[in-house]
Tab-separated table of C-alpha atoms and ligand atoms in Angstrom:
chain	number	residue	atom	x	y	z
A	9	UNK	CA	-106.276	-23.950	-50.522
A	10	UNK	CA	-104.176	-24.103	-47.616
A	11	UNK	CA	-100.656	-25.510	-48.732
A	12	UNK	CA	-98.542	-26.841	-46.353
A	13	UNK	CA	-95.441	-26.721	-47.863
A	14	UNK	CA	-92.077	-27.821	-47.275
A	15	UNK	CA	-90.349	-31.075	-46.637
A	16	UNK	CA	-92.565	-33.833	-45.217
A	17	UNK	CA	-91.393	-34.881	-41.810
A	18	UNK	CA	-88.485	-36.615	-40.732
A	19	UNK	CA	-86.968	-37.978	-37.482
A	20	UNK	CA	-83.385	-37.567	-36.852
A	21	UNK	CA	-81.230	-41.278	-35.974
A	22	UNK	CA	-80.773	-42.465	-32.597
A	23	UNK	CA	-78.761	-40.780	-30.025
A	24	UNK	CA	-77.480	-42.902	-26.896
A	25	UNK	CA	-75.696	-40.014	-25.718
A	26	UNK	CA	-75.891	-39.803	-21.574
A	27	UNK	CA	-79.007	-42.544	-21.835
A	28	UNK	CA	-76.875	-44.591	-19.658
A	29	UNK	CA	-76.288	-41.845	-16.998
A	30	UNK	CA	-80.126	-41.542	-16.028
A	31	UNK	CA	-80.932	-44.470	-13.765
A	32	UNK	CA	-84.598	-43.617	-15.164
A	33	UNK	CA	-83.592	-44.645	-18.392
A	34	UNK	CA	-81.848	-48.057	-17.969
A	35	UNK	CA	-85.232	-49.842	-17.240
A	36	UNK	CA	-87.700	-47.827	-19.087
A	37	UNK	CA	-89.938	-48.217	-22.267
A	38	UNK	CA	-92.124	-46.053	-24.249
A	39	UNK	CA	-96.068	-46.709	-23.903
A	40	UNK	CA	-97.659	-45.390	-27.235
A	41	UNK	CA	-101.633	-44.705	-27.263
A	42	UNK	CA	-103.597	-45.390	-30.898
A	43	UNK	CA	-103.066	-42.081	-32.607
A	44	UNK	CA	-99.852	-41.527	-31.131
A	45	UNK	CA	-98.152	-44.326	-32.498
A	46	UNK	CA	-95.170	-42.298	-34.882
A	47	UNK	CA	-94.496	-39.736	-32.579
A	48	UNK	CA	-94.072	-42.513	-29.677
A	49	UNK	CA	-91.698	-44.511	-31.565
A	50	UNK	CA	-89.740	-41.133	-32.573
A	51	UNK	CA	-89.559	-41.177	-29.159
A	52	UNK	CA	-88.600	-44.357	-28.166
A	53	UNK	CA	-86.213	-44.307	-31.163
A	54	UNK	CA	-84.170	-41.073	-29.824
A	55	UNK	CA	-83.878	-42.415	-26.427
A	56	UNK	CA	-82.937	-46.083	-27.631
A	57	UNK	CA	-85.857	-47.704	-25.649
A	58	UNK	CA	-88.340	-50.401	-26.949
A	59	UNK	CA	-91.887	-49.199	-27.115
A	60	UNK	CA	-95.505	-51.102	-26.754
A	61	UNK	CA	-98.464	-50.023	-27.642
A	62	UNK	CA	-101.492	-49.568	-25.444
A	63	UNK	CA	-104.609	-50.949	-26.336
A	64	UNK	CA	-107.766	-48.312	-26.119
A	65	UNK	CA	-111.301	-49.694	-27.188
A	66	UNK	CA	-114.003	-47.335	-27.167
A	67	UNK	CA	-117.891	-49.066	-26.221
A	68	UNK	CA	-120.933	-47.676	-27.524
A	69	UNK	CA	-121.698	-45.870	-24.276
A	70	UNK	CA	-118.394	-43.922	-24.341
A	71	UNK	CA	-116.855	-45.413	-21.306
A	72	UNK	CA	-113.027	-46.438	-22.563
A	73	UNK	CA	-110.916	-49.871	-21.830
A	74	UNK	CA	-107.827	-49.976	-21.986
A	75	UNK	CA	-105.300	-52.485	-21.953
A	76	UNK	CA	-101.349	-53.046	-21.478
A	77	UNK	CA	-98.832	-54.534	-23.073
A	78	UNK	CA	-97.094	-56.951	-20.541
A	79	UNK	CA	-93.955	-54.979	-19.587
A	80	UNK	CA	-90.340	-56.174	-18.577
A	81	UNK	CA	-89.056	-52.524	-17.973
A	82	UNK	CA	-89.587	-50.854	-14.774
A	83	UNK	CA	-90.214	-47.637	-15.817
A	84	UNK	CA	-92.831	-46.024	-18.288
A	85	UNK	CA	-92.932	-42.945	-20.654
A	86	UNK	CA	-96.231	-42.463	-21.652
A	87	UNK	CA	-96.305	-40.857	-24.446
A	88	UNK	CA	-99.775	-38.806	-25.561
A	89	UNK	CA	-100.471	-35.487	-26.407
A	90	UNK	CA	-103.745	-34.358	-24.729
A	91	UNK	CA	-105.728	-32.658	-26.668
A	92	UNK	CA	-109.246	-33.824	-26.854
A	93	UNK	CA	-108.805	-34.449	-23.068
A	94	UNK	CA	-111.816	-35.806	-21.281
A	95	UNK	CA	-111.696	-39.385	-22.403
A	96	UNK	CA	-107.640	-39.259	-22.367
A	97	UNK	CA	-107.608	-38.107	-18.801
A	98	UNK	CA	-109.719	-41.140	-17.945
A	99	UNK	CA	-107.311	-43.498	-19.988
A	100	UNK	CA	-104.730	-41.981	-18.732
A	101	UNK	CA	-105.734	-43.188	-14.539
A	102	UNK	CA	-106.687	-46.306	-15.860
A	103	UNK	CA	-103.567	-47.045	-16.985
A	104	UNK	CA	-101.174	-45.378	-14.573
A	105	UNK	CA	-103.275	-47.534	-12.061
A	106	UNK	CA	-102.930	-50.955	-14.480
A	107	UNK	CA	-99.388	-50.151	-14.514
A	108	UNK	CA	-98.451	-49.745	-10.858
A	109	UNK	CA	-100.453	-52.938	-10.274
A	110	UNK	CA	-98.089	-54.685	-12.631
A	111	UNK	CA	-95.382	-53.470	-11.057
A	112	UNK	CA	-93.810	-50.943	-12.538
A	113	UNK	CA	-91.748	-48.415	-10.148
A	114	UNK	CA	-92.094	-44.995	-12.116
A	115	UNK	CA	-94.483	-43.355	-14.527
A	116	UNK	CA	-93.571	-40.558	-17.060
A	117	UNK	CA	-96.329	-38.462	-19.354
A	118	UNK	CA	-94.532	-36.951	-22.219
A	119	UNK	CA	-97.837	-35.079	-22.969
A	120	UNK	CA	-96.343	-32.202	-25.767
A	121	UNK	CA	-99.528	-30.316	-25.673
A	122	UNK	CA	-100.950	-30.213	-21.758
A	123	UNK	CA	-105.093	-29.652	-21.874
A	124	UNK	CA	-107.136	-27.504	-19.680
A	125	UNK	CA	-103.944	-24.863	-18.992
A	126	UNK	CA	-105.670	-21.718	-20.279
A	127	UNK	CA	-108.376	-21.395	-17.583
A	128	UNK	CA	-106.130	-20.583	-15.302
A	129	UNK	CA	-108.533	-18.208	-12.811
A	130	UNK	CA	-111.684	-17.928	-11.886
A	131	UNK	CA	-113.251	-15.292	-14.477
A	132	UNK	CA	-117.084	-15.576	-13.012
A	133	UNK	CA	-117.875	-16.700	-9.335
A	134	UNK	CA	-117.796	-20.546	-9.202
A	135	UNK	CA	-115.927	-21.519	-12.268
A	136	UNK	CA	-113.307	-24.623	-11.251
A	137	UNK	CA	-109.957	-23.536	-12.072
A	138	UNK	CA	-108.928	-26.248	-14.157
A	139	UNK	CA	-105.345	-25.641	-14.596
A	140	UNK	CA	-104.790	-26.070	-10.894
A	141	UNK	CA	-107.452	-29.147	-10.740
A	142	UNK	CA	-106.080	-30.623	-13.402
A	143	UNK	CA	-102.294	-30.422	-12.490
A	144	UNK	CA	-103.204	-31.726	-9.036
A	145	UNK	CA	-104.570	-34.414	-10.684
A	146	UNK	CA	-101.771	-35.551	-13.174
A	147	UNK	CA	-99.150	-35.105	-10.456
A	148	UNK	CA	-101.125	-37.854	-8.362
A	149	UNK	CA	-100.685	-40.142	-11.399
A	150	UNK	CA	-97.578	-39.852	-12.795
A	151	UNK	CA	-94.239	-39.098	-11.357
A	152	UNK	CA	-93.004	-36.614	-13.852
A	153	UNK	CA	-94.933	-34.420	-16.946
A	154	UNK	CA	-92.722	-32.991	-19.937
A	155	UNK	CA	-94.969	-30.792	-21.902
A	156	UNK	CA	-94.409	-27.872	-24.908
A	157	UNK	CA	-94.944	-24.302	-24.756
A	158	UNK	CA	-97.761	-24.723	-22.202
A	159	UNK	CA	-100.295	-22.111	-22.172
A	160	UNK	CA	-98.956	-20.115	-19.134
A	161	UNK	CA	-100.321	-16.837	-18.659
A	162	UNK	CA	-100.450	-15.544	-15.375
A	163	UNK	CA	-98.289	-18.386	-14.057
A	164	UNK	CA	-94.288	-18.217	-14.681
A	165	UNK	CA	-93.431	-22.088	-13.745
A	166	UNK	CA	-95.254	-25.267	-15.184
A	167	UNK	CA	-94.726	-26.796	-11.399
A	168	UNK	CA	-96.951	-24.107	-10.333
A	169	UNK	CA	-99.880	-25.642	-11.747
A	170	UNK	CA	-98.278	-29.347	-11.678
A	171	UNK	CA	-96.973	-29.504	-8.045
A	172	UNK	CA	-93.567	-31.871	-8.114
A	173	UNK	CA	-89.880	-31.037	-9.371
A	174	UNK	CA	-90.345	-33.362	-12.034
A	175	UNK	CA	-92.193	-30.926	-14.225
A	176	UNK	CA	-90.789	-29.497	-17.363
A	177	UNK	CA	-91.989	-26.999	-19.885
A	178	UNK	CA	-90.311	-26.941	-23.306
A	179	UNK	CA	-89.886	-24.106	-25.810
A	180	UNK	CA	-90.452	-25.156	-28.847
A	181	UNK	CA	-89.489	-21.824	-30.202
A	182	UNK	CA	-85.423	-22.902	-31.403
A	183	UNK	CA	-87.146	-25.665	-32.700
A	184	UNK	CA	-89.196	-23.705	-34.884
A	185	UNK	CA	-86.820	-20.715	-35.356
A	186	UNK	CA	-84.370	-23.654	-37.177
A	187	UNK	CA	-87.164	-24.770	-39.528
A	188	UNK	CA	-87.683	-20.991	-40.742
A	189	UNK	CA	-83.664	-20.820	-40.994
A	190	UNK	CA	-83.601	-24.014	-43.660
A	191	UNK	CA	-86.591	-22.711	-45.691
A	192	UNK	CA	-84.842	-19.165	-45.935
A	193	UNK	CA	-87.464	-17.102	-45.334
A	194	UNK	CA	-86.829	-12.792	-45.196
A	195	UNK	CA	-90.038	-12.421	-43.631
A	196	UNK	CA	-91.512	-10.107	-40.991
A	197	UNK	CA	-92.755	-12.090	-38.147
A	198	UNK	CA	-95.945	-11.142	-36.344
A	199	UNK	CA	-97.382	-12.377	-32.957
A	200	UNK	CA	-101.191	-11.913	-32.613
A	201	UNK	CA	-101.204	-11.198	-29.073
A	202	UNK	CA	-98.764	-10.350	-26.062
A	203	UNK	CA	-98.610	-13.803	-24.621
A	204	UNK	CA	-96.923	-14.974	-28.545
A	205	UNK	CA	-94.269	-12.124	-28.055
A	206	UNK	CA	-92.193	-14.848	-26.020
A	207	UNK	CA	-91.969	-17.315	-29.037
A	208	UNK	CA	-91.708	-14.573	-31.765
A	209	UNK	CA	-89.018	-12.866	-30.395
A	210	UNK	CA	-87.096	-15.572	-29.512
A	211	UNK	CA	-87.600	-16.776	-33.385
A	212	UNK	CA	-86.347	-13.057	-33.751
A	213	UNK	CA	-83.398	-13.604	-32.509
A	214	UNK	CA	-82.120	-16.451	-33.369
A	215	UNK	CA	-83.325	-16.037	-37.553
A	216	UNK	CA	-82.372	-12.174	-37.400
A	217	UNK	CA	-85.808	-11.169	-38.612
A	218	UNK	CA	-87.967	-8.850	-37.298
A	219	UNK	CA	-90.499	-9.090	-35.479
A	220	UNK	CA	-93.916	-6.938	-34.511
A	221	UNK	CA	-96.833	-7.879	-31.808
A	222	UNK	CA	-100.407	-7.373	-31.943
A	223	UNK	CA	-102.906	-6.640	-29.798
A	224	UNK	CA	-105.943	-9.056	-29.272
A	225	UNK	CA	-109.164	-8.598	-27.570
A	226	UNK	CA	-111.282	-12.459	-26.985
A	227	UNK	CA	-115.055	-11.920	-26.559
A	228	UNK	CA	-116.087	-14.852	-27.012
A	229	UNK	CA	-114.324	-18.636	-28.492
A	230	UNK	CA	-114.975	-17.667	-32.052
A	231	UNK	CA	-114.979	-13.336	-31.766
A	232	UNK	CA	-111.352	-12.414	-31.450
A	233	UNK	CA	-110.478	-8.235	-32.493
A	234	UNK	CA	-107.153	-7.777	-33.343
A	235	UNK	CA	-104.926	-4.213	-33.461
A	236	UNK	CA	-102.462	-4.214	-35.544
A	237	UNK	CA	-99.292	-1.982	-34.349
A	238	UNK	CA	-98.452	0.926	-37.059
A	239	UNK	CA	-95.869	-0.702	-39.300
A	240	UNK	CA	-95.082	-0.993	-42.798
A	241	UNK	CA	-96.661	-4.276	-44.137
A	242	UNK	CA	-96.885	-3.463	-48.107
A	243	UNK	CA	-95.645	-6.501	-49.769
A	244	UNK	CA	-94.260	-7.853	-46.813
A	245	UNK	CA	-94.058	-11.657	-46.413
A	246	UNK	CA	-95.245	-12.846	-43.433
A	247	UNK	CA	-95.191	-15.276	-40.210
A	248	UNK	CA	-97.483	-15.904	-37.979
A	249	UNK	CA	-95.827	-17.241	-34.641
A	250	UNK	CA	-98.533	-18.749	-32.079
A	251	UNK	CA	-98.234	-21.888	-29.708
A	252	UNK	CA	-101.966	-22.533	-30.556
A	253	UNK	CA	-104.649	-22.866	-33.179
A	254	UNK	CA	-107.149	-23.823	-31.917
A	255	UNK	CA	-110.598	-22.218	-33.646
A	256	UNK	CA	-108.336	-20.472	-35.985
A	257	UNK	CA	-109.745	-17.124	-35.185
A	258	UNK	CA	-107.362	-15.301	-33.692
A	259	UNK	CA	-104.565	-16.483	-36.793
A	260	UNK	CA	-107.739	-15.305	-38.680
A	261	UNK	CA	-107.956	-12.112	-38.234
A	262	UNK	CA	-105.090	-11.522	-37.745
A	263	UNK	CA	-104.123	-12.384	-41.446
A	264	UNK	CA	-107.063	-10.532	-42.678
A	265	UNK	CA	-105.955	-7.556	-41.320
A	266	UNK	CA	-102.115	-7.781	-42.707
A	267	UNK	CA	-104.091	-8.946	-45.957
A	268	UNK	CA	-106.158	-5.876	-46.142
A	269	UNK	CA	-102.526	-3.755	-45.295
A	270	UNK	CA	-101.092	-5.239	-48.122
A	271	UNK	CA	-98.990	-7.944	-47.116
A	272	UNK	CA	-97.461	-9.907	-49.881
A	273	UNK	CA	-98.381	-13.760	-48.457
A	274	UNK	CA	-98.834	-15.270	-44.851
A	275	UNK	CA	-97.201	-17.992	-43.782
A	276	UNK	CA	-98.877	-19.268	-39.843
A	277	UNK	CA	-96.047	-20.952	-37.679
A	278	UNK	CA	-97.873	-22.453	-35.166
A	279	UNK	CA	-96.831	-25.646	-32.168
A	280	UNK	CA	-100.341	-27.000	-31.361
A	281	UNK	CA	-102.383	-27.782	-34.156
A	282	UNK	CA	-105.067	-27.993	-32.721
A	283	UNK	CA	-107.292	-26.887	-35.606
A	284	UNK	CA	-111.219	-27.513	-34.289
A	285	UNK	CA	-114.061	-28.446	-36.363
A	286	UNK	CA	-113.660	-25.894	-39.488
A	287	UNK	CA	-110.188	-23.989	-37.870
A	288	UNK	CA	-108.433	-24.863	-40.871
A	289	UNK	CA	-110.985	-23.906	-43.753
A	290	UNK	CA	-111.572	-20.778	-41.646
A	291	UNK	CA	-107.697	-19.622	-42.425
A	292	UNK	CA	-107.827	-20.443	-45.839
A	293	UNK	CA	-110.831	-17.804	-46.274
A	294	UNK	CA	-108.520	-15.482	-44.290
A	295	UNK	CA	-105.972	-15.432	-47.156
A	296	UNK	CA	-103.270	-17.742	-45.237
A	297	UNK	CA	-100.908	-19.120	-48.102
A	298	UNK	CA	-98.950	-21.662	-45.650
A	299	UNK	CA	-99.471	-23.550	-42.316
A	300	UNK	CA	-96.833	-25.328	-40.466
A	301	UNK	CA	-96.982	-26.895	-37.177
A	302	UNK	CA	-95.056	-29.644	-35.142
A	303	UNK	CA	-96.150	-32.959	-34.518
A	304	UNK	CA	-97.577	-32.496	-30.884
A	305	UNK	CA	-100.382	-33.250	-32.510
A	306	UNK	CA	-100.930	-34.983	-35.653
A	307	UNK	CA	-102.019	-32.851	-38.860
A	308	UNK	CA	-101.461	-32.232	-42.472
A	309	UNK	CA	-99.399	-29.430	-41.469
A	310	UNK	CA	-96.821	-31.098	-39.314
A	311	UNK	CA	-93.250	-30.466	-40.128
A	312	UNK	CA	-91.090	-30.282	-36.964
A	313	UNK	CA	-90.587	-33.121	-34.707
A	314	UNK	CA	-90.389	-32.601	-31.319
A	315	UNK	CA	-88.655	-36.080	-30.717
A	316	UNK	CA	-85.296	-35.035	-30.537
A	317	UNK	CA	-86.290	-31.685	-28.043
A	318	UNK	CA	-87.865	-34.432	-25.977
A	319	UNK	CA	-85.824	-36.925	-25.713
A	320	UNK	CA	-82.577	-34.264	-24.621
A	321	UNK	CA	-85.500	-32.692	-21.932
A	322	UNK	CA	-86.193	-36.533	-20.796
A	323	UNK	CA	-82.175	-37.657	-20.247
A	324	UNK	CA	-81.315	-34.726	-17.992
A	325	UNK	CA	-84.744	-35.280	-15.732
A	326	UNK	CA	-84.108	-36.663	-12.511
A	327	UNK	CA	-86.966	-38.612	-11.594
B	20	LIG	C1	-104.231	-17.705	-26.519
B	20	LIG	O1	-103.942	-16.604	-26.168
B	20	LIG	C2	-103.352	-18.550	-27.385
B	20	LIG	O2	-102.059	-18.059	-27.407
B	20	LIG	C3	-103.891	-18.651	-28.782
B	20	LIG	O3	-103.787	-17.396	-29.419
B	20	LIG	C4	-105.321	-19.082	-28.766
B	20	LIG	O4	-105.484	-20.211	-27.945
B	20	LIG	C5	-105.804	-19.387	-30.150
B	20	LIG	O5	-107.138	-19.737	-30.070
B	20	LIG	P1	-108.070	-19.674	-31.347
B	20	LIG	O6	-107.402	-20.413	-32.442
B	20	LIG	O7	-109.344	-20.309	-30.881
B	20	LIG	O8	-108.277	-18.215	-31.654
């Protein structure tokens, strides 16, 4: 099995460093949706704010109510990744709405992994370009959007697909590079595709390892070919750097292939664990020895929180 190893995770204390300097801050509270609750109060608990939790009730006919908490503070930070979007997008109008009705002045999403950013042209003629729809539409809600290593291809800035100056794109990638630095790890690290060579060599650089990139070929959600650049893996441990799993393919084969090359274990590395249906059973088949992921969204393999990255990208936003 799958193991993933290494200390459980833990929040660092409270910092009220510079809270007081961001006018946002001094009347604000953190909002936390159902199966958000920990990371929320991380949150909240970095940025020294009280949080409440929103109420969500699914009926039998799929249509969602939700319900506030009643709120002093004039300003929100909703807090929710959005994975599993549809329904989330829905909740997340309803309450922006609720909320301005009640009064409050600003809204915030703190939404670590952002939904519908890969389909980011039109491949066939008529397909909706959902990053752009779906930007449009957050910006109309909320007044700022922090997200994490949102999947930007052919884009370079995260206000390019969520109009407003209040938009802000985290790497995760320090973040990570310091949780390879306290396991110790002399491993080669390995990027399945161009688009990972941004995180992997920035892990690179800051743990002095090095670092190769693959070549990857999607025809299809679950058919991914990888190429594997000519390099010496014999009884070479191993990291797999990506900012998504998400069928687990393309981690896949990509371990298959250092398997079959002789590579000594495989650790994946990855920000969004996103792991669909049977993602994670798939990479245990591949031969992957380790997964670790942050907490953007909740799994077995968490072990970096993103709190304290947020909360520093929240007190310098001017919003
Ligand atoms: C796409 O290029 C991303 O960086 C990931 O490699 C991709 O989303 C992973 O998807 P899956 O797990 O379905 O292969």
């Amino acid at each position: 099995m799958v193991i993933p190893s290494g200390p459980r995770i833990s929040y660092p204390a409270t910092s009220l460093i510079d809270m007081m300097a961001n006018p946002f801050l001094q009347n604000a509270a953190v909002l936390a949706y159902p199966e958000y609750i920990p990371q929320a109060q991380a949150l909240a608990v970095q940025l020294g704010l009280p949080h409440h939790r929103v109420s969500v009730h699914k009926f039998p006919d799929g249509e969602s109510r939700v319900a506030l908490p009643s709120l002093a503070a004039e300003n929100i930070i909703l807090c929710r990744s959005l994975n599993q979007p549809n329904d989330k997008l829905v909740e997340l109008m309803l309450t922006c709405a609720t909320a301005r009705g009640m009064g409050v002045q600003r809204i915030l999403l703190v939404a670590p992994y952002l939904c519908y950013m890969r389909q980011d042209i039109a491949f066939h003629p008529g397909e909706a370009i959902s990053q752009q729809i779906i930007g449009r539409f957050l910006s109309e809600q909320v007044d700022g959007v922090i997200t994490v290593d949102p999947h930007l291809h052919r884009i370079q800035h995260l206000q390019e697909a969520i109009p407003g100056p209040a938009s802000v794109a985290i790497n995760s990638a320090p973040a990570l590079a310091g949780f390879l630095q306290s396991l110790q790890q002399n491993a080669l690290l390995v990027g399945p595709d161009e688009e990972s060579e941004q995180w992997v060599a920035t892990i690179a650089e800051q743990t002095g390892l090095d670092f190769i990139v693959a070549r990857k070929e999607r025809h299809g959600d679950r058919d991914v070919r990888i190429a594997l650049p000519e390099h010496d893996y014999h009884q070479r441990d191993i990291v797999l750097v990506d900012d998504i799993a998400s069928t687990g393919r393309t981690l896949a084969e990509c371990a298959s292939l250092l398997k079959q090359n002789g590579a000594a274990s495989i650790q994946v590395l990855v920000t969004h664990a996103l792991f669909c249906e049977d993602a994670y059973e798939y990479l245990q088949q591949a031969g992957v020895d380790r997964i670790w992921s942050t907490d953007s969204i909740h799994h077995i393999t968490n072990r970096i929180a993103l709190a304290p990255l947020l909360a520093n990208s929240i007190r310098q936003l001017e919003i």
